[in-house]
PDB file of C-alpha atoms and ligand atoms in Angstrom:
ATOM      1  CA  UNK A  21       0.220   0.204   0.184  1.00  0.00           C
ATOM      2  CA  UNK A  22       1.676   3.366  -0.977  1.00  0.00           C
ATOM      3  CA  UNK A  23      -0.269   6.748  -0.050  1.00  0.00           C
ATOM      4  CA  UNK A  24       0.474   9.641  -1.917  1.00  0.00           C
ATOM      5  CA  UNK A  25       0.432  13.493  -0.543  1.00  0.00           C
ATOM      6  CA  UNK A  26      -2.723  15.354  -1.488  1.00  0.00           C
ATOM      7  CA  UNK A  27      -2.544  18.295  -3.325  1.00  0.00           C
ATOM      8  CA  UNK A  28      -4.468  21.433  -1.434  1.00  0.00           C
ATOM      9  CA  UNK A  29      -6.505  23.956  -2.826  1.00  0.00           C
ATOM     10  CA  UNK A  30      -4.403  27.268  -2.858  1.00  0.00           C
ATOM     11  CA  UNK A  31      -1.318  24.717  -5.219  1.00  0.00           C
ATOM     12  CA  UNK A  32      -1.238  25.930  -8.835  1.00  0.00           C
ATOM     13  CA  UNK A  33      -1.048  22.260  -9.847  1.00  0.00           C
ATOM     14  CA  UNK A  34      -4.865  21.766  -9.074  1.00  0.00           C
ATOM     15  CA  UNK A  35      -5.337  24.744 -11.604  1.00  0.00           C
ATOM     16  CA  UNK A  36      -3.544  23.184 -14.579  1.00  0.00           C
ATOM     17  CA  UNK A  37      -5.079  20.918 -17.654  1.00  0.00           C
ATOM     18  CA  UNK A  38      -3.927  17.334 -17.343  1.00  0.00           C
ATOM     19  CA  UNK A  39      -2.578  15.684 -20.362  1.00  0.00           C
ATOM     20  CA  UNK A  40      -3.936  12.206 -21.733  1.00  0.00           C
ATOM     21  CA  UNK A  41      -2.157   9.143 -21.080  1.00  0.00           C
ATOM     22  CA  UNK A  42      -0.576   7.900 -24.295  1.00  0.00           C
ATOM     23  CA  UNK A  43       0.324   4.427 -23.078  1.00  0.00           C
ATOM     24  CA  UNK A  44      -0.611   2.477 -20.428  1.00  0.00           C
ATOM     25  CA  UNK A  45       3.031   2.114 -18.335  1.00  0.00           C
ATOM     26  CA  UNK A  46       3.627   0.359 -15.309  1.00  0.00           C
ATOM     27  CA  UNK A  47       3.816   4.049 -13.613  1.00  0.00           C
ATOM     28  CA  UNK A  48       0.461   4.258 -14.406  1.00  0.00           C
ATOM     29  CA  UNK A  49      -0.892   1.364 -12.879  1.00  0.00           C
ATOM     30  CA  UNK A  50       0.991   2.291  -9.961  1.00  0.00           C
ATOM     31  CA  UNK A  51      -0.538   5.241 -10.136  1.00  0.00           C
ATOM     32  CA  UNK A  52      -4.084   4.110 -10.136  1.00  0.00           C
ATOM     33  CA  UNK A  53      -3.431   1.712  -7.402  1.00  0.00           C
ATOM     34  CA  UNK A  54      -1.700   4.320  -5.196  1.00  0.00           C
ATOM     35  CA  UNK A  55      -5.039   6.758  -5.843  1.00  0.00           C
ATOM     36  CA  UNK A  56      -7.015   3.755  -4.692  1.00  0.00           C
ATOM     37  CA  UNK A  57      -4.947   3.587  -1.418  1.00  0.00           C
ATOM     38  CA  UNK A  58      -5.432   7.461  -0.840  1.00  0.00           C
ATOM     39  CA  UNK A  59      -8.775   7.622  -1.523  1.00  0.00           C
ATOM     40  CA  UNK A  60      -9.573   4.859   1.116  1.00  0.00           C
ATOM     41  CA  UNK A  61      -7.328   5.979   3.497  1.00  0.00           C
ATOM     42  CA  UNK A  62      -9.032   9.441   3.401  1.00  0.00           C
ATOM     43  CA  UNK A  63     -12.194   7.627   4.343  1.00  0.00           C
ATOM     44  CA  UNK A  64     -14.759  10.635   3.333  1.00  0.00           C
ATOM     45  CA  UNK A  65     -13.220  10.074  -0.302  1.00  0.00           C
ATOM     46  CA  UNK A  66     -15.658   8.966  -3.122  1.00  0.00           C
ATOM     47  CA  UNK A  67     -13.494   9.724  -5.888  1.00  0.00           C
ATOM     48  CA  UNK A  68      -9.926  11.174  -6.520  1.00  0.00           C
ATOM     49  CA  UNK A  69      -8.174  12.337  -9.566  1.00  0.00           C
ATOM     50  CA  UNK A  70      -4.241  12.292 -10.787  1.00  0.00           C
ATOM     51  CA  UNK A  71      -3.985  15.975 -10.338  1.00  0.00           C
ATOM     52  CA  UNK A  72      -5.144  15.734  -6.530  1.00  0.00           C
ATOM     53  CA  UNK A  73      -1.796  13.862  -6.128  1.00  0.00           C
ATOM     54  CA  UNK A  74       0.469  15.877  -8.197  1.00  0.00           C
ATOM     55  CA  UNK A  75       0.372  13.920 -11.303  1.00  0.00           C
ATOM     56  CA  UNK A  76      -1.220  15.864 -14.195  1.00  0.00           C
ATOM     57  CA  UNK A  77      -2.333  12.721 -16.334  1.00  0.00           C
ATOM     58  CA  UNK A  78      -6.078  12.293 -17.600  1.00  0.00           C
ATOM     59  CA  UNK A  79      -6.997   9.500 -14.578  1.00  0.00           C
ATOM     60  CA  UNK A  80      -9.442   9.287 -12.199  1.00  0.00           C
ATOM     61  CA  UNK A  81     -11.197   6.489  -9.971  1.00  0.00           C
ATOM     62  CA  UNK A  82     -14.072   6.863  -8.217  1.00  0.00           C
ATOM     63  CA  UNK A  83     -16.257   4.573  -5.460  1.00  0.00           C
ATOM     64  CA  UNK A  84     -19.527   6.043  -4.302  1.00  0.00           C
ATOM     65  CA  UNK A  85     -20.340   2.560  -2.505  1.00  0.00           C
ATOM     66  CA  UNK A  86     -22.490   1.448  -5.134  1.00  0.00           C
ATOM     67  CA  UNK A  87     -22.757  -2.236  -7.016  1.00  0.00           C
ATOM     68  CA  UNK A  88     -19.976  -0.788  -9.305  1.00  0.00           C
ATOM     69  CA  UNK A  89     -17.206  -0.130  -6.748  1.00  0.00           C
ATOM     70  CA  UNK A  90     -14.425   1.084  -7.804  1.00  0.00           C
ATOM     71  CA  UNK A  91     -14.127   2.276 -11.119  1.00  0.00           C
ATOM     72  CA  UNK A  92     -11.096   3.365 -12.943  1.00  0.00           C
ATOM     73  CA  UNK A  93     -11.045   5.700 -15.850  1.00  0.00           C
ATOM     74  CA  UNK A  94      -8.176   6.657 -18.151  1.00  0.00           C
ATOM     75  CA  UNK A  95      -8.473   9.383 -20.340  1.00  0.00           C
ATOM     76  CA  UNK A  96     -12.163   9.762 -19.779  1.00  0.00           C
ATOM     77  CA  UNK A  97     -14.707  11.528 -21.951  1.00  0.00           C
ATOM     78  CA  UNK A  98     -18.296  12.719 -20.671  1.00  0.00           C
ATOM     79  CA  UNK A  99     -20.054  11.961 -24.455  1.00  0.00           C
ATOM     80  CA  UNK A 100     -23.815  12.270 -23.045  1.00  0.00           C
ATOM     81  CA  UNK A 101     -25.006  14.356 -19.956  1.00  0.00           C
ATOM     82  CA  UNK A 102     -28.896  15.632 -19.550  1.00  0.00           C
ATOM     83  CA  UNK A 103     -30.859  16.542 -16.825  1.00  0.00           C
ATOM     84  CA  UNK A 104     -30.191  18.571 -13.336  1.00  0.00           C
ATOM     85  CA  UNK A 105     -29.562  18.071  -9.748  1.00  0.00           C
ATOM     86  CA  UNK A 106     -28.320  20.148  -7.414  1.00  0.00           C
ATOM     87  CA  UNK A 107     -26.440  18.695  -4.185  1.00  0.00           C
ATOM     88  CA  UNK A 108     -23.708  19.677  -1.660  1.00  0.00           C
ATOM     89  CA  UNK A 109     -20.426  18.721  -2.704  1.00  0.00           C
ATOM     90  CA  UNK A 110     -16.558  18.235  -0.977  1.00  0.00           C
ATOM     91  CA  UNK A 111     -12.936  17.581  -1.976  1.00  0.00           C
ATOM     92  CA  UNK A 112     -10.001  15.543  -0.308  1.00  0.00           C
ATOM     93  CA  UNK A 113      -8.045  18.813  -1.942  1.00  0.00           C
ATOM     94  CA  UNK A 114     -10.458  21.179  -0.244  1.00  0.00           C
ATOM     95  CA  UNK A 115     -10.932  20.166   3.207  1.00  0.00           C
ATOM     96  CA  UNK A 116     -13.519  21.730   5.447  1.00  0.00           C
ATOM     97  CA  UNK A 117     -15.766  23.102   2.818  1.00  0.00           C
ATOM     98  CA  UNK A 118     -18.992  22.634   0.573  1.00  0.00           C
ATOM     99  CA  UNK A 119     -21.001  23.964  -1.317  1.00  0.00           C
ATOM    100  CA  UNK A 120     -23.984  22.857  -3.453  1.00  0.00           C
ATOM    101  CA  UNK A 121     -23.415  22.290  -7.076  1.00  0.00           C
ATOM    102  CA  UNK A 122     -25.404  21.450 -10.164  1.00  0.00           C
ATOM    103  CA  UNK A 123     -24.686  18.435 -12.400  1.00  0.00           C
ATOM    104  CA  UNK A 124     -25.952  16.648 -14.735  1.00  0.00           C
ATOM    105  CA  UNK A 125     -28.538  13.624 -13.498  1.00  0.00           C
ATOM    106  CA  UNK A 126     -27.436  11.414 -16.159  1.00  0.00           C
ATOM    107  CA  UNK A 127     -24.398  11.091 -18.122  1.00  0.00           C
ATOM    108  CA  UNK A 128     -22.847   8.713 -20.215  1.00  0.00           C
ATOM    109  CA  UNK A 129     -18.842   8.469 -19.757  1.00  0.00           C
ATOM    110  CA  UNK A 130     -16.378   6.811 -21.922  1.00  0.00           C
ATOM    111  CA  UNK A 131     -12.844   5.934 -20.891  1.00  0.00           C
ATOM    112  CA  UNK A 132      -9.840   3.366 -20.774  1.00  0.00           C
ATOM    113  CA  UNK A 133      -9.630   0.754 -18.051  1.00  0.00           C
ATOM    114  CA  UNK A 134      -6.447  -0.644 -17.024  1.00  0.00           C
ATOM    115  CA  UNK A 135      -6.166  -3.197 -19.749  1.00  0.00           C
ATOM    116  CA  UNK A 136      -6.086  -0.074 -22.236  1.00  0.00           C
ATOM    117  CA  UNK A 137      -9.545  -1.520 -23.216  1.00  0.00           C
ATOM    118  CA  UNK A 138     -12.577   1.175 -24.075  1.00  0.00           C
ATOM    119  CA  UNK A 139     -15.741   1.002 -21.930  1.00  0.00           C
ATOM    120  CA  UNK A 140     -19.060   3.085 -21.323  1.00  0.00           C
ATOM    121  CA  UNK A 141     -20.561   4.005 -18.407  1.00  0.00           C
ATOM    122  CA  UNK A 142     -24.039   5.079 -17.927  1.00  0.00           C
ATOM    123  CA  UNK A 143     -24.333   6.669 -14.658  1.00  0.00           C
ATOM    124  CA  UNK A 144     -26.721   8.737 -12.593  1.00  0.00           C
ATOM    125  CA  UNK A 145     -27.283  10.504  -9.010  1.00  0.00           C
ATOM    126  CA  UNK A 146     -24.365  10.225  -6.980  1.00  0.00           C
ATOM    127  CA  UNK A 147     -22.274   8.204  -9.836  1.00  0.00           C
ATOM    128  CA  UNK A 148     -22.985  11.175 -11.952  1.00  0.00           C
ATOM    129  CA  UNK A 149     -22.000  13.842  -9.798  1.00  0.00           C
ATOM    130  CA  UNK A 150     -18.914  12.013  -8.543  1.00  0.00           C
ATOM    131  CA  UNK A 151     -17.633  11.365 -12.361  1.00  0.00           C
ATOM    132  CA  UNK A 152     -18.785  15.188 -13.219  1.00  0.00           C
ATOM    133  CA  UNK A 153     -16.471  16.415 -10.655  1.00  0.00           C
ATOM    134  CA  UNK A 154     -13.535  14.357 -11.165  1.00  0.00           C
ATOM    135  CA  UNK A 155     -13.594  14.996 -14.674  1.00  0.00           C
ATOM    136  CA  UNK A 156     -13.530  18.554 -13.585  1.00  0.00           C
ATOM    137  CA  UNK A 157     -10.289  18.358 -11.670  1.00  0.00           C
ATOM    138  CA  UNK A 158      -8.501  17.281 -14.978  1.00  0.00           C
ATOM    139  CA  UNK A 159      -9.055  20.266 -16.451  1.00  0.00           C
ATOM    140  CA  UNK A 160      -8.024  22.543 -13.348  1.00  0.00           C
ATOM    141  CA  UNK A 161     -11.808  23.015 -12.259  1.00  0.00           C
ATOM    142  CA  UNK A 162     -12.657  23.080  -8.593  1.00  0.00           C
ATOM    143  CA  UNK A 163     -16.201  22.269  -7.354  1.00  0.00           C
ATOM    144  CA  UNK A 164     -16.016  25.698  -5.345  1.00  0.00           C
ATOM    145  CA  UNK A 165     -16.091  27.358  -8.906  1.00  0.00           C
ATOM    146  CA  UNK A 166     -19.682  25.819  -9.476  1.00  0.00           C
ATOM    147  CA  UNK A 167     -21.157  26.686  -6.197  1.00  0.00           C
ATOM    148  CA  UNK A 168     -24.464  27.696  -7.260  1.00  0.00           C
ATOM    149  CA  UNK A 169     -25.616  30.333  -5.020  1.00  0.00           C
ATOM    150  CA  UNK A 170     -21.938  31.767  -4.969  1.00  0.00           C
ATOM    151  CA  UNK A 171     -21.298  30.887  -1.428  1.00  0.00           C
ATOM    152  CA  UNK A 172     -18.849  28.030   0.001  1.00  0.00           C
ATOM    153  CA  UNK A 173     -19.690  26.919   3.581  1.00  0.00           C
ATOM    154  CA  UNK A 174     -17.108  25.763   6.131  1.00  0.00           C
ATOM    155  CA  UNK A 175     -18.038  22.209   7.448  1.00  0.00           C
ATOM    156  CA  UNK A 176     -17.473  20.879  10.696  1.00  0.00           C
ATOM    157  CA  UNK A 177     -14.380  18.964  10.091  1.00  0.00           C
ATOM    158  CA  UNK A 178     -10.901  19.923   9.575  1.00  0.00           C
TER     159      UNK A 178
HETATM  160 NI1   NI B   7     -12.231  16.394  -6.008  1.00  0.00          NI
END
C-alpha cells in the first residue's frame, strides 16, 4: 500500500489542465493503485483524480459505494449529459469546505480501463455527480468554482 500526498487548494497544480495518457505503463498502473490507497485511507473520499496527487494526467477513480465498486478511468470523456441535480459536494483537496453544485443527473462516460480497453458507463445520481466532479479536476476546475449560490460553506470537520 502506498499513500500519496494530497495537493490542496491554493496549489497551482490543481488549476492546470492534465495531459492524456498515451501509453499505459507500469507507472500509470501504480498511479491507479496509489490513488485507490489514498482515497480509501481518506475515509470520506468517493473519488480522486491524478492532479490531486500532483500527477497531471487524465486519470481518476471513483467508488460511491454502489454495485460498481471502484471504477478506474483513463482518458475519460463525458459523451452525453442530461438533466440536473443540485447537491452538496466536498473534495479531499478542499478540506473543510462544501457548497451546492448543479450537475447533470444522467451521463454517459467513456474511458480506457487499466488494460487499455475502452468502456462506456451510464451513470445517474451520486455516481454521475462524482464522475463530473473528478472530470473537472482534469481541466483544473474545482467544485467551489461552481457553487450554485456563489457561496462556499465551512464544514464541521478540519
Ligand atoms: Ni475533488
